[in-house]
C-alpha cells in the first residue's frame, strides 16, 4: 500500500517538469522558420502541457489516495478491512491531451493536406477521428482502471484500454502507413522511422502500468515514477525534436528564406 509521495518521487517529478519545459523551448528554437509550422506548434504544446502537469505532480497536487474500507462483524468484534493506493491522476490529464497531439503530428506526416475538400478530405477526417477517438478512450479507460481497487474491475478496464490501443496501432500501421507510402519514398521513410519509435515507446506504458502500483504492484511506485519520467521525456521531447527536424530536412529551405527570396 503506497499512500504518500516520497522524496524520490518528488525529485523525479521535478526532473520531468524541468525536462519538459526545456524540451518545449528546444522545439521552438529548432523549429524556427520551418515550413508546416503546425508541427512546431503541436510538438511545443505536447511538452508545455506535460510541463504543467509534472509541475502539478511535483508540488503534490496531482495525486489522490483511492481507498476502500469495509467493516464486518467477527466473533472478536468489528473487523476493519482497508485498502488504499496513491494514484497520480494528473498523468491521465496530460495523456488525454498529449497523445492525440502526438498522433496528429504523426498522421500529418503521412496524409496529404486538406486542400480542395471532396472525398479524400472527408476520408482523411474520418481516419483522424477514428484514431483520436480510440486513443482518448484508451486513456480514459486506463484512468478508470487506475482508480479501481477491485481487481476484477481493474483488469476489465485494462483489457478495454488495451483493445483501444490495438485499434490505434492497427490504423497507424495499416491505412495511414499505406497513405505515407503513396506520398513517395522520402515521406514514407520519415513516417516509418517515427512510427517504429512511437510503437516501441508506447508499448512500455501498459507494461509499466500492469507491473506498477496501478496493476500487480511488482515494481515500487518510486521505480514506476522514475521510468515514466524517462519514457515520457523520450516520447515527447525526443519524438518532437525528431519530427520537427525530419520535416525541416524534408521540406528543404526554411519558409523564412523563401519569403526573403520572393
Ligand atoms: C494505459 C492503461 C493500461 C492499458 C494501456 C495504456 C496505454 C497508455 C499509453 C500511453 C501513452 C502515453 C504517452 C505519453 C506521452 O508522452 C493508459 C497505461 C494500453 C499508450 C505517449
Coordinates of N, CA, C and O in Angstrom, one line a residue, residues 28-210:
X28 N 10.8 25.0 -29.9 CA 10.5 26.3 -30.5 C 11.7 26.8 -31.3 O 11.6 27.3 -32.4
X29 N 12.9 26.6 -30.7 CA 14.2 27.1 -31.3 C 14.5 26.3 -32.6 O 14.7 26.8 -33.6
X30 N 14.5 25.0 -32.4 CA 14.8 24.1 -33.5 C 13.9 24.3 -34.7 O 14.3 24.2 -35.9
X31 N 12.6 24.5 -34.4 CA 11.6 24.6 -35.4 C 11.4 26.0 -36.0 O 10.5 26.2 -36.9
X32 N 12.2 26.9 -35.6 CA 12.1 28.3 -36.0 C 12.2 28.4 -37.5 O 13.1 27.9 -38.1
X33 N 11.2 29.1 -38.2 CA 11.3 29.3 -39.6 C 10.9 28.1 -40.5 O 11.1 28.2 -41.7
X34 N 10.5 27.0 -39.9 CA 10.2 25.8 -40.7 C 8.9 26.0 -41.5 O 8.0 26.7 -41.1
X35 N 8.8 25.3 -42.6 CA 7.6 25.1 -43.3 C 6.7 24.2 -42.5 O 7.2 23.5 -41.7
X36 N 5.4 24.1 -42.7 CA 4.5 23.3 -42.0 C 4.7 23.5 -40.5 O 4.9 22.6 -39.7
X37 N 4.6 24.8 -40.1 CA 4.9 25.1 -38.7 C 3.9 24.5 -37.7 O 4.1 24.6 -36.5
X38 N 2.8 23.9 -38.2 CA 1.9 23.3 -37.3 C 2.6 22.2 -36.5 O 2.2 21.9 -35.3
X39 N 3.6 21.6 -37.1 CA 4.4 20.5 -36.3 C 5.1 21.1 -35.1 O 5.2 20.5 -34.1
X40 N 5.6 22.4 -35.4 CA 6.3 23.1 -34.3 C 5.3 23.4 -33.2 O 5.6 23.2 -32.0
X41 N 4.1 23.8 -33.6 CA 3.1 24.2 -32.6 C 2.6 23.0 -31.8 O 2.6 23.0 -30.5
X42 N 2.2 21.9 -32.5 CA 1.7 20.8 -31.7 C 2.8 20.1 -30.8 O 2.6 19.8 -29.7
X43 N 4.0 20.0 -31.3 CA 5.1 19.5 -30.5 C 5.5 20.3 -29.3 O 5.8 19.8 -28.2
X44 N 5.4 21.7 -29.5 CA 5.6 22.6 -28.4 C 4.5 22.3 -27.3 O 4.8 22.2 -26.1
X45 N 3.2 22.3 -27.7 CA 2.2 22.1 -26.7 C 2.2 20.7 -26.0 O 1.8 20.6 -24.9
X46 N 2.7 19.7 -26.7 CA 2.8 18.4 -26.1 C 3.7 18.6 -24.8 O 3.4 18.1 -23.7
X47 N 4.9 19.2 -25.0 CA 5.8 19.4 -23.9 C 5.3 20.4 -22.9 O 5.5 20.2 -21.7
X48 N 4.7 21.5 -23.4 CA 4.2 22.5 -22.5 C 3.1 22.0 -21.5 O 3.1 22.2 -20.3
X49 N 2.2 21.2 -22.1 CA 1.1 20.6 -21.3 C 1.7 19.6 -20.2 O 1.4 19.7 -19.1
X50 N 2.7 18.8 -20.7 CA 3.3 17.9 -19.8 C 4.1 18.6 -18.7 O 4.1 18.2 -17.5
X51 N 4.8 19.7 -19.0 CA 5.5 20.5 -18.0 C 4.5 21.0 -17.0 O 4.8 20.9 -15.7
X52 N 3.3 21.5 -17.3 CA 2.4 21.9 -16.3 C 1.9 20.8 -15.5 O 1.8 20.9 -14.2
X53 N 1.6 19.6 -16.1 CA 1.1 18.5 -15.3 C 2.2 17.9 -14.4 O 1.9 17.4 -13.3
X54 N 3.4 17.9 -14.9 CA 4.5 17.4 -14.0 C 4.7 18.4 -12.8 O 5.0 18.0 -11.7
X55 N 4.5 19.7 -13.1 CA 4.6 20.7 -12.0 C 3.5 20.4 -11.0 O 3.8 20.5 -9.8
X56 N 2.3 20.1 -11.5 CA 1.2 19.8 -10.6 C 1.6 18.6 -9.7 O 1.4 18.7 -8.5
X57 N 2.2 17.6 -10.3 CA 2.5 16.4 -9.5 C 3.7 16.7 -8.6 O 3.7 16.2 -7.4
X58 N 4.7 17.4 -9.1 CA 5.9 17.7 -8.2 C 5.5 18.5 -7.0 O 6.1 18.3 -5.9
X59 N 4.5 19.3 -7.1 CA 4.0 20.1 -6.0 C 3.1 19.3 -5.1 O 2.5 19.9 -4.1
X60 N 2.8 18.1 -5.4 CA 2.0 17.2 -4.6 C 0.5 17.5 -4.8 O -0.3 17.1 -4.0
X61 N 0.1 18.1 -5.9 CA -1.3 18.4 -6.2 C -1.9 17.4 -7.2 O -3.1 17.5 -7.5
X62 N -1.1 16.6 -7.8 CA -1.5 15.8 -9.0 C -1.8 14.3 -8.6 O -1.9 13.5 -9.4
X63 N -1.9 14.1 -7.3 CA -2.2 12.7 -6.8 C -3.4 12.6 -5.9 O -3.7 13.6 -5.2
X64 N -4.0 11.5 -5.8 CA -5.1 11.3 -4.8 C -4.9 9.9 -4.2 O -4.3 9.0 -4.9
X65 N -5.4 9.7 -3.0 CA -5.4 8.3 -2.4 C -6.8 7.7 -2.6 O -7.8 8.3 -2.2
X66 N -6.8 6.6 -3.3 CA -8.0 5.9 -3.6 C -8.1 4.9 -2.4 O -7.2 4.1 -2.2
X67 N -9.2 4.9 -1.7 CA -9.3 3.9 -0.6 C -10.6 3.3 -0.4 O -11.6 3.8 -0.9
X68 N -10.6 2.1 0.2 CA -11.9 1.4 0.4 C -11.8 0.8 1.7 O -10.8 0.1 2.1
X69 N -12.8 1.1 2.6 CA -12.8 0.5 3.9 C -14.1 -0.3 4.1 O -15.2 0.2 3.7
X70 N -14.0 -1.5 4.6 CA -15.2 -2.2 4.9 C -15.2 -2.8 6.3 O -14.1 -3.3 6.7
X71 N -16.3 -2.7 7.0 CA -16.3 -3.2 8.3 C -17.2 -4.4 8.4 O -18.2 -4.5 7.7
X72 N -16.7 -5.4 9.2 CA -17.5 -6.6 9.3 C -17.6 -7.1 10.7 O -16.6 -6.9 11.4
X73 N -18.7 -7.6 11.1 CA -18.8 -8.2 12.5 C -18.1 -9.6 12.5 O -18.3 -10.4 11.6
X74 N -17.2 -9.7 13.4 CA -16.5 -11.0 13.5 C -16.7 -11.5 15.0 O -17.2 -10.8 15.8
X75 N -16.4 -12.8 15.2 CA -16.6 -13.3 16.6 C -15.8 -12.5 17.6 O -16.2 -12.4 18.8
X76 N -14.8 -11.7 17.2 CA -14.0 -11.0 18.1 C -14.4 -9.5 18.2 O -13.8 -8.7 18.8
X77 N -15.4 -9.2 17.5 CA -15.9 -7.8 17.4 C -15.9 -7.3 16.0 O -16.1 -8.1 15.1
X78 N -15.7 -6.0 15.8 CA -15.8 -5.4 14.5 C -14.4 -5.4 13.8 O -13.4 -5.0 14.4
X79 N -14.3 -6.1 12.7 CA -13.1 -6.1 11.9 C -13.1 -5.1 10.8 O -14.1 -5.0 10.1
X80 N -12.0 -4.5 10.6 CA -11.9 -3.5 9.5 C -11.0 -4.0 8.4 O -9.9 -4.5 8.7
X81 N -11.4 -3.8 7.2 CA -10.5 -4.2 6.1 C -10.3 -2.9 5.2 O -11.3 -2.4 4.7
X82 N -9.1 -2.4 5.2 CA -8.8 -1.2 4.5 C -7.8 -1.4 3.4 O -6.8 -2.0 3.6
X83 N -8.1 -0.9 2.2 CA -7.0 -0.9 1.2 C -7.0 0.5 0.6 O -8.0 1.2 0.5
X84 N -5.8 1.0 0.3 CA -5.6 2.3 -0.2 C -4.4 2.4 -1.2 O -3.5 1.6 -1.0
X85 N -4.5 3.2 -2.2 CA -3.4 3.3 -3.1 C -3.3 4.8 -3.6 O -4.3 5.5 -3.8
X86 N -2.0 5.2 -3.7 CA -1.8 6.6 -4.3 C -1.8 6.5 -5.8 O -1.2 5.7 -6.4
X87 N -2.6 7.4 -6.4 CA -2.8 7.4 -7.9 C -2.4 8.8 -8.4 O -3.0 9.8 -7.9
X88 N -1.5 8.8 -9.3 CA -1.1 10.1 -10.0 C -2.1 10.3 -11.1 O -1.9 10.0 -12.2
X89 N -3.3 10.9 -10.7 CA -4.4 11.1 -11.7 C -4.0 12.1 -12.8 O -4.4 12.0 -13.9
X90 N -3.0 13.0 -12.4 CA -2.6 14.1 -13.4 C -2.0 13.5 -14.7 O -2.1 14.2 -15.7
X91 N -1.4 12.3 -14.6 CA -0.8 11.7 -15.8 C -1.9 11.6 -16.9 O -1.6 11.7 -18.1
X92 N -3.1 11.2 -16.5 CA -4.2 10.9 -17.5 C -4.7 12.3 -18.1 O -5.1 12.3 -19.3
X93 N -4.6 13.3 -17.3 CA -5.0 14.7 -17.9 C -3.9 15.0 -19.0 O -4.2 15.5 -20.0
X94 N -2.7 14.8 -18.6 CA -1.6 15.0 -19.5 C -1.8 14.2 -20.8 O -1.9 14.7 -21.9
X95 N -1.9 12.9 -20.6 CA -2.0 12.0 -21.8 C -3.3 12.2 -22.7 O -3.2 12.0 -23.9
X96 N -4.4 12.6 -22.0 CA -5.6 12.7 -22.8 C -5.5 13.9 -23.8 O -6.1 13.9 -24.9
X97 N -4.6 14.8 -23.5 CA -4.4 15.9 -24.5 C -3.1 15.6 -25.3 O -3.1 15.9 -26.5
X98 N -2.1 15.1 -24.7 CA -0.8 15.0 -25.5 C -0.8 13.8 -26.4 O -0.2 13.9 -27.5
X99 N -1.4 12.7 -26.1 CA -1.3 11.6 -27.0 C -2.1 11.9 -28.3 O -1.6 11.6 -29.4
X100 N -3.3 12.5 -28.3 CA -3.9 12.9 -29.6 C -3.0 13.9 -30.4 O -2.8 13.7 -31.6
X101 N -2.3 14.8 -29.7 CA -1.4 15.7 -30.4 C -0.2 15.0 -31.0 O 0.1 15.3 -32.2
X102 N 0.3 14.0 -30.3 CA 1.4 13.2 -30.9 C 0.9 12.5 -32.1 O 1.6 12.4 -33.1
X103 N -0.2 11.9 -32.0 CA -0.8 11.1 -33.1 C -1.1 12.0 -34.3 O -0.8 11.7 -35.5
X104 N -1.6 13.2 -34.1 CA -1.9 14.2 -35.1 C -0.6 14.6 -35.8 O -0.5 14.7 -37.0
X105 N 0.5 14.7 -35.0 CA 1.8 15.0 -35.6 C 2.2 13.9 -36.6 O 2.7 14.2 -37.7
X106 N 2.1 12.7 -36.1 CA 2.5 11.5 -37.0 C 1.6 11.4 -38.2 O 2.1 11.2 -39.3
X107 N 0.3 11.6 -38.0 CA -0.7 11.5 -39.1 C -0.5 12.5 -40.2 O -0.6 12.3 -41.4
X108 N -0.1 13.8 -39.8 CA 0.0 14.8 -40.8 C 1.3 14.7 -41.6 O 1.5 15.4 -42.5
X109 N 2.2 13.8 -41.1 CA 3.4 13.5 -42.0 C 2.9 12.6 -43.2 O 3.3 12.8 -44.3
X110 N 1.9 11.7 -42.9 CA 1.5 10.7 -43.9 C 0.4 11.2 -44.8 O 0.4 10.9 -46.0
X111 N -0.5 12.0 -44.3 CA -1.7 12.3 -45.0 C -1.6 13.7 -45.8 O -1.1 14.6 -45.2
X112 N -2.1 13.7 -47.0 CA -2.0 14.9 -47.8 C -2.8 16.1 -47.1 O -3.7 15.8 -46.4
X113 N -2.4 17.3 -47.4 CA -3.1 18.5 -46.8 C -4.5 18.5 -47.2 O -4.9 18.0 -48.3
X114 N -5.4 19.1 -46.4 CA -6.8 19.2 -46.6 C -7.2 20.2 -47.6 O -8.0 21.1 -47.3
X115 N -6.6 20.2 -48.8 CA -7.0 21.3 -49.8 C -8.1 20.7 -50.7 O -8.1 19.6 -51.1
X116 N -9.0 21.6 -51.1 CA -10.0 21.3 -52.1 C -11.2 20.5 -51.6 O -12.1 20.4 -52.2
X117 N -11.1 20.0 -50.3 CA -12.3 19.3 -49.8 C -12.5 18.0 -50.6 O -11.6 17.3 -51.0
X118 N -13.8 17.6 -50.7 CA -14.1 16.4 -51.5 C -13.8 15.2 -50.8 O -13.6 15.2 -49.6
X119 N -13.9 14.1 -51.5 CA -13.8 12.7 -50.9 C -12.5 12.4 -50.1 O -12.6 12.0 -49.0
X120 N -11.4 12.7 -50.7 CA -10.1 12.4 -50.0 C -10.1 13.2 -48.6 O -9.6 12.6 -47.6
X121 N -10.5 14.4 -48.6 CA -10.5 15.2 -47.4 C -11.4 14.6 -46.4 O -11.0 14.5 -45.2
X122 N -12.6 14.1 -46.8 CA -13.5 13.5 -45.8 C -13.0 12.2 -45.3 O -13.1 11.9 -44.1
X123 N -12.3 11.5 -46.1 CA -11.8 10.2 -45.7 C -10.7 10.4 -44.7 O -10.6 9.7 -43.7
X124 N -9.9 11.5 -44.9 CA -8.8 11.8 -44.0 C -9.4 12.2 -42.6 O -8.8 11.8 -41.6
X125 N -10.5 13.0 -42.6 CA -11.0 13.4 -41.4 C -11.6 12.2 -40.6 O -11.4 12.0 -39.4
X126 N -12.2 11.2 -41.4 CA -12.7 10.0 -40.8 C -11.6 9.2 -40.1 O -11.7 8.7 -39.0
X127 N -10.5 9.1 -40.8 CA -9.3 8.3 -40.3 C -8.8 9.0 -39.0 O -8.5 8.3 -38.0
X128 N -8.6 10.3 -39.1 CA -8.1 11.0 -37.9 C -9.0 10.9 -36.7 O -8.6 10.7 -35.6
X129 N -10.3 11.0 -37.0 CA -11.3 11.0 -35.9 C -11.3 9.6 -35.3 O -11.4 9.4 -34.1
X130 N -11.2 8.6 -36.1 CA -11.1 7.2 -35.6 C -9.9 7.0 -34.7 O -10.0 6.4 -33.6
X131 N -8.8 7.5 -35.1 CA -7.5 7.2 -34.3 C -7.6 8.0 -33.0 O -7.3 7.5 -32.0
X132 N -8.0 9.3 -33.1 CA -8.0 10.2 -31.9 C -9.1 9.6 -31.0 O -8.9 9.6 -29.7
X133 N -10.2 9.2 -31.5 CA -11.3 8.7 -30.7 C -10.9 7.5 -29.9 O -11.1 7.4 -28.7
X134 N -10.2 6.5 -30.6 CA -9.8 5.3 -29.9 C -8.7 5.7 -28.9 O -8.7 5.1 -27.8
X135 N -7.8 6.6 -29.2 CA -6.8 7.0 -28.3 C -7.3 7.6 -27.0 O -6.9 7.3 -25.9
X136 N -8.3 8.5 -27.1 CA -8.9 9.2 -26.0 C -9.6 8.1 -25.1 O -9.4 8.1 -23.8
X137 N -10.3 7.2 -25.7 CA -10.9 6.1 -24.9 C -9.9 5.2 -24.2 O -10.1 4.7 -23.1
X138 N -8.7 5.0 -24.9 CA -7.6 4.2 -24.3 C -7.2 4.9 -23.0 O -7.0 4.2 -21.9
X139 N -7.0 6.2 -23.0 CA -6.5 6.9 -21.8 C -7.6 6.9 -20.7 O -7.4 6.7 -19.5
X140 N -8.9 7.3 -21.1 CA -10.0 7.4 -20.1 C -10.2 6.0 -19.4 O -10.3 6.0 -18.2
X141 N -10.2 4.9 -20.2 CA -10.5 3.6 -19.6 C -9.3 3.2 -18.7 O -9.4 2.5 -17.7
X142 N -8.1 3.7 -19.1 CA -6.9 3.4 -18.3 C -7.0 4.1 -16.9 O -6.7 3.6 -15.9
X143 N -7.6 5.3 -17.0 CA -7.8 6.1 -15.7 C -8.8 5.3 -14.8 O -8.7 5.2 -13.6
X144 N -9.9 4.8 -15.5 CA -10.9 4.1 -14.7 C -10.3 2.9 -14.0 O -10.5 2.6 -12.9
X145 N -9.3 2.2 -14.8 CA -8.6 1.1 -14.2 C -7.7 1.5 -13.0 O -7.7 0.8 -12.0
X146 N -7.1 2.6 -13.2 CA -6.1 3.1 -12.1 C -6.9 3.4 -10.9 O -6.4 3.3 -9.7
X147 N -8.2 3.9 -11.0 CA -9.0 4.3 -9.9 C -9.8 3.1 -9.3 O -10.4 3.3 -8.3
X148 N -9.7 1.9 -9.9 CA -10.4 0.8 -9.4 C -9.6 0.1 -8.3 O -8.4 -0.2 -8.5
X149 N -10.2 -0.3 -7.2 CA -9.5 -1.1 -6.2 C -9.8 -2.6 -6.4 O -9.0 -3.4 -6.1
X150 N -11.0 -2.8 -6.8 CA -11.5 -4.2 -7.0 C -10.7 -4.7 -8.3 O -10.7 -4.1 -9.3
X151 N -10.1 -5.9 -8.1 CA -9.2 -6.4 -9.2 C -10.0 -6.8 -10.4 O -9.5 -6.6 -11.6
X152 N -11.2 -7.3 -10.3 CA -12.0 -7.6 -11.5 C -12.3 -6.3 -12.3 O -12.1 -6.3 -13.5
X153 N -12.7 -5.3 -11.6 CA -13.0 -4.0 -12.3 C -11.7 -3.5 -13.0 O -11.7 -3.1 -14.1
X154 N -10.6 -3.6 -12.2 CA -9.3 -3.1 -12.7 C -8.9 -3.7 -14.0 O -8.6 -3.1 -15.0
X155 N -8.9 -5.1 -14.0 CA -8.4 -5.8 -15.2 C -9.4 -5.7 -16.3 O -9.0 -5.8 -17.5
X156 N -10.7 -5.5 -16.0 CA -11.7 -5.3 -17.1 C -11.3 -4.0 -17.8 O -11.2 -4.0 -19.1
X157 N -11.0 -3.0 -17.1 CA -10.6 -1.7 -17.7 C -9.3 -1.8 -18.4 O -9.2 -1.2 -19.5
X158 N -8.4 -2.6 -17.9 CA -7.1 -2.7 -18.6 C -7.3 -3.4 -19.9 O -6.7 -2.9 -20.9
X159 N -8.1 -4.4 -20.0 CA -8.4 -5.1 -21.3 C -9.1 -4.2 -22.3 O -8.7 -4.1 -23.4
X160 N -10.0 -3.4 -21.8 CA -10.7 -2.5 -22.7 C -9.7 -1.4 -23.2 O -9.7 -1.2 -24.4
X161 N -8.9 -0.9 -22.3 CA -7.9 0.1 -22.7 C -6.9 -0.5 -23.8 O -6.6 0.1 -24.8
X162 N -6.5 -1.8 -23.5 CA -5.6 -2.4 -24.5 C -6.3 -2.6 -25.8 O -5.6 -2.5 -26.9
X163 N -7.6 -2.9 -25.8 CA -8.4 -3.0 -27.1 C -8.3 -1.7 -27.9 O -8.0 -1.7 -29.1
X164 N -8.5 -0.6 -27.2 CA -8.4 0.7 -28.0 C -7.0 1.0 -28.4 O -6.8 1.5 -29.5
X165 N -6.0 0.5 -27.6 CA -4.6 0.7 -28.0 C -4.3 -0.1 -29.3 O -3.7 0.4 -30.2
X166 N -4.8 -1.3 -29.4 CA -4.6 -2.1 -30.6 C -5.3 -1.5 -31.8 O -4.8 -1.6 -32.9
X167 N -6.5 -0.9 -31.5 CA -7.2 -0.2 -32.7 C -6.3 0.9 -33.2 O -6.2 1.1 -34.4
X168 N -5.7 1.7 -32.3 CA -4.8 2.8 -32.7 C -3.7 2.3 -33.5 O -3.3 2.7 -34.6
X169 N -3.0 1.2 -33.0 CA -1.9 0.6 -33.7 C -2.3 0.1 -35.1 O -1.5 0.2 -36.1
X170 N -3.5 -0.6 -35.1 CA -3.9 -1.2 -36.4 C -4.1 -0.1 -37.5 O -3.7 -0.2 -38.6
X171 N -4.6 1.1 -37.0 CA -4.8 2.2 -38.0 C -3.5 2.8 -38.4 O -3.3 3.1 -39.6
X172 N -2.6 3.0 -37.5 CA -1.4 3.7 -37.9 C -0.4 2.8 -38.7 O 0.4 3.3 -39.4
X173 N -0.5 1.5 -38.4 CA 0.3 0.5 -39.2 C -0.3 0.1 -40.5 O 0.3 -0.4 -41.4
X174 N -1.7 0.3 -40.6 CA -2.4 -0.1 -41.8 C -2.6 1.1 -42.8 O -1.7 1.4 -43.5
X175 N -3.9 1.6 -42.7 CA -4.2 2.7 -43.8 C -3.3 3.9 -43.7 O -3.0 4.4 -44.8
X176 N -2.8 4.3 -42.6 CA -2.0 5.6 -42.5 C -0.6 5.3 -43.1 O -0.1 6.1 -43.9
X177 N -0.1 4.1 -42.8 CA 1.2 3.7 -43.4 C 1.1 3.6 -44.9 O 2.0 4.1 -45.6
X178 N 0.0 3.1 -45.4 CA -0.2 3.0 -46.9 C -0.3 4.4 -47.5 O 0.3 4.6 -48.6
X179 N -0.9 5.3 -46.8 CA -1.0 6.7 -47.3 C 0.3 7.3 -47.4 O 0.6 8.1 -48.3
X180 N 1.2 7.1 -46.4 CA 2.5 7.6 -46.4 C 3.3 7.1 -47.5 O 4.1 7.8 -48.2
X181 N 3.2 5.8 -47.8 CA 3.9 5.1 -48.9 C 3.5 5.7 -50.2 O 4.4 5.9 -51.1
X182 N 2.2 6.1 -50.3 CA 1.7 6.7 -51.6 C 2.3 8.1 -51.8 O 2.2 8.6 -52.9
X183 N 2.9 8.7 -50.8 CA 3.4 10.1 -50.9 C 4.8 10.1 -51.4 O 5.4 11.2 -51.5
X184 N 5.4 9.0 -51.6 CA 6.8 8.9 -52.1 C 7.8 8.4 -51.0 O 7.4 8.3 -49.8
X185 N 9.0 8.1 -51.5 CA 10.0 7.4 -50.6 C 10.4 8.3 -49.4 O 10.6 7.8 -48.3
X186 N 10.6 9.6 -49.6 CA 11.1 10.4 -48.5 C 10.1 10.5 -47.4 O 10.4 10.3 -46.2
X187 N 8.8 10.7 -47.7 CA 7.7 10.8 -46.7 C 7.6 9.4 -46.0 O 7.5 9.4 -44.8
X188 N 7.6 8.4 -46.8 CA 7.4 7.0 -46.3 C 8.6 6.7 -45.3 O 8.3 6.1 -44.2
X189 N 9.8 7.1 -45.6 CA 10.9 6.8 -44.8 C 10.8 7.6 -43.4 O 11.0 7.0 -42.4
X190 N 10.4 8.9 -43.5 CA 10.3 9.6 -42.2 C 9.1 9.0 -41.4 O 9.2 8.8 -40.2
X191 N 8.0 8.7 -42.1 CA 6.8 8.2 -41.4 C 7.2 6.8 -40.7 O 6.9 6.6 -39.5
X192 N 7.9 6.0 -41.4 CA 8.2 4.6 -40.9 C 9.2 4.7 -39.7 O 9.0 4.0 -38.7
X193 N 10.1 5.7 -39.8 CA 11.0 5.9 -38.7 C 10.2 6.3 -37.4 O 10.4 5.7 -36.3
X194 N 9.4 7.3 -37.6 CA 8.6 7.9 -36.4 C 7.6 6.8 -35.9 O 7.5 6.6 -34.7
X195 N 7.0 6.0 -36.8 CA 6.1 5.0 -36.4 C 6.8 3.9 -35.6 O 6.2 3.5 -34.6
X196 N 8.0 3.5 -36.0 CA 8.7 2.5 -35.2 C 9.0 3.0 -33.8 O 8.8 2.2 -32.9
X197 N 9.5 4.2 -33.7 CA 9.9 4.7 -32.4 C 8.7 4.9 -31.5 O 8.7 4.5 -30.4
X198 N 7.6 5.4 -32.1 CA 6.4 5.6 -31.3 C 5.8 4.3 -30.8 O 5.5 4.2 -29.6
X199 N 5.8 3.3 -31.7 CA 5.3 2.0 -31.3 C 6.0 1.4 -30.1 O 5.5 0.9 -29.1
X200 N 7.4 1.4 -30.2 CA 8.2 0.8 -29.2 C 8.0 1.5 -27.8 O 7.7 0.9 -26.8
X201 N 8.0 2.9 -27.9 CA 7.9 3.7 -26.7 C 6.5 3.5 -26.1 O 6.3 3.3 -24.8
X202 N 5.4 3.5 -26.9 CA 4.1 3.4 -26.4 C 3.8 2.1 -25.8 O 2.9 2.0 -24.8
X203 N 4.4 1.0 -26.2 CA 4.2 -0.3 -25.6 C 4.7 -0.4 -24.2 O 4.2 -1.2 -23.4
X204 N 5.6 0.5 -23.8 CA 6.2 0.5 -22.5 C 5.1 0.9 -21.5 O 5.1 0.4 -20.3
X205 N 4.2 1.8 -21.9 CA 3.2 2.3 -20.9 C 2.3 1.3 -20.3 O 2.2 1.2 -19.1
X206 N 1.6 0.4 -21.1 CA 0.8 -0.6 -20.5 C 1.6 -1.6 -19.7 O 1.1 -2.1 -18.6
X207 N 2.8 -1.9 -20.1 CA 3.7 -2.8 -19.4 C 4.0 -2.3 -18.0 O 3.9 -2.9 -16.9
X208 N 4.4 -1.0 -18.0 CA 4.7 -0.3 -16.7 C 3.5 -0.2 -15.8 O 3.6 -0.4 -14.6
X209 N 2.4 0.0 -16.4 CA 1.1 0.2 -15.7 C 0.8 -1.1 -15.0 O 0.4 -1.1 -13.8
X210 N 0.9 -2.2 -15.7 CA 0.5 -3.5 -15.1 C 1.5 -4.0 -14.1 O 1.1 -4.6 -13.1

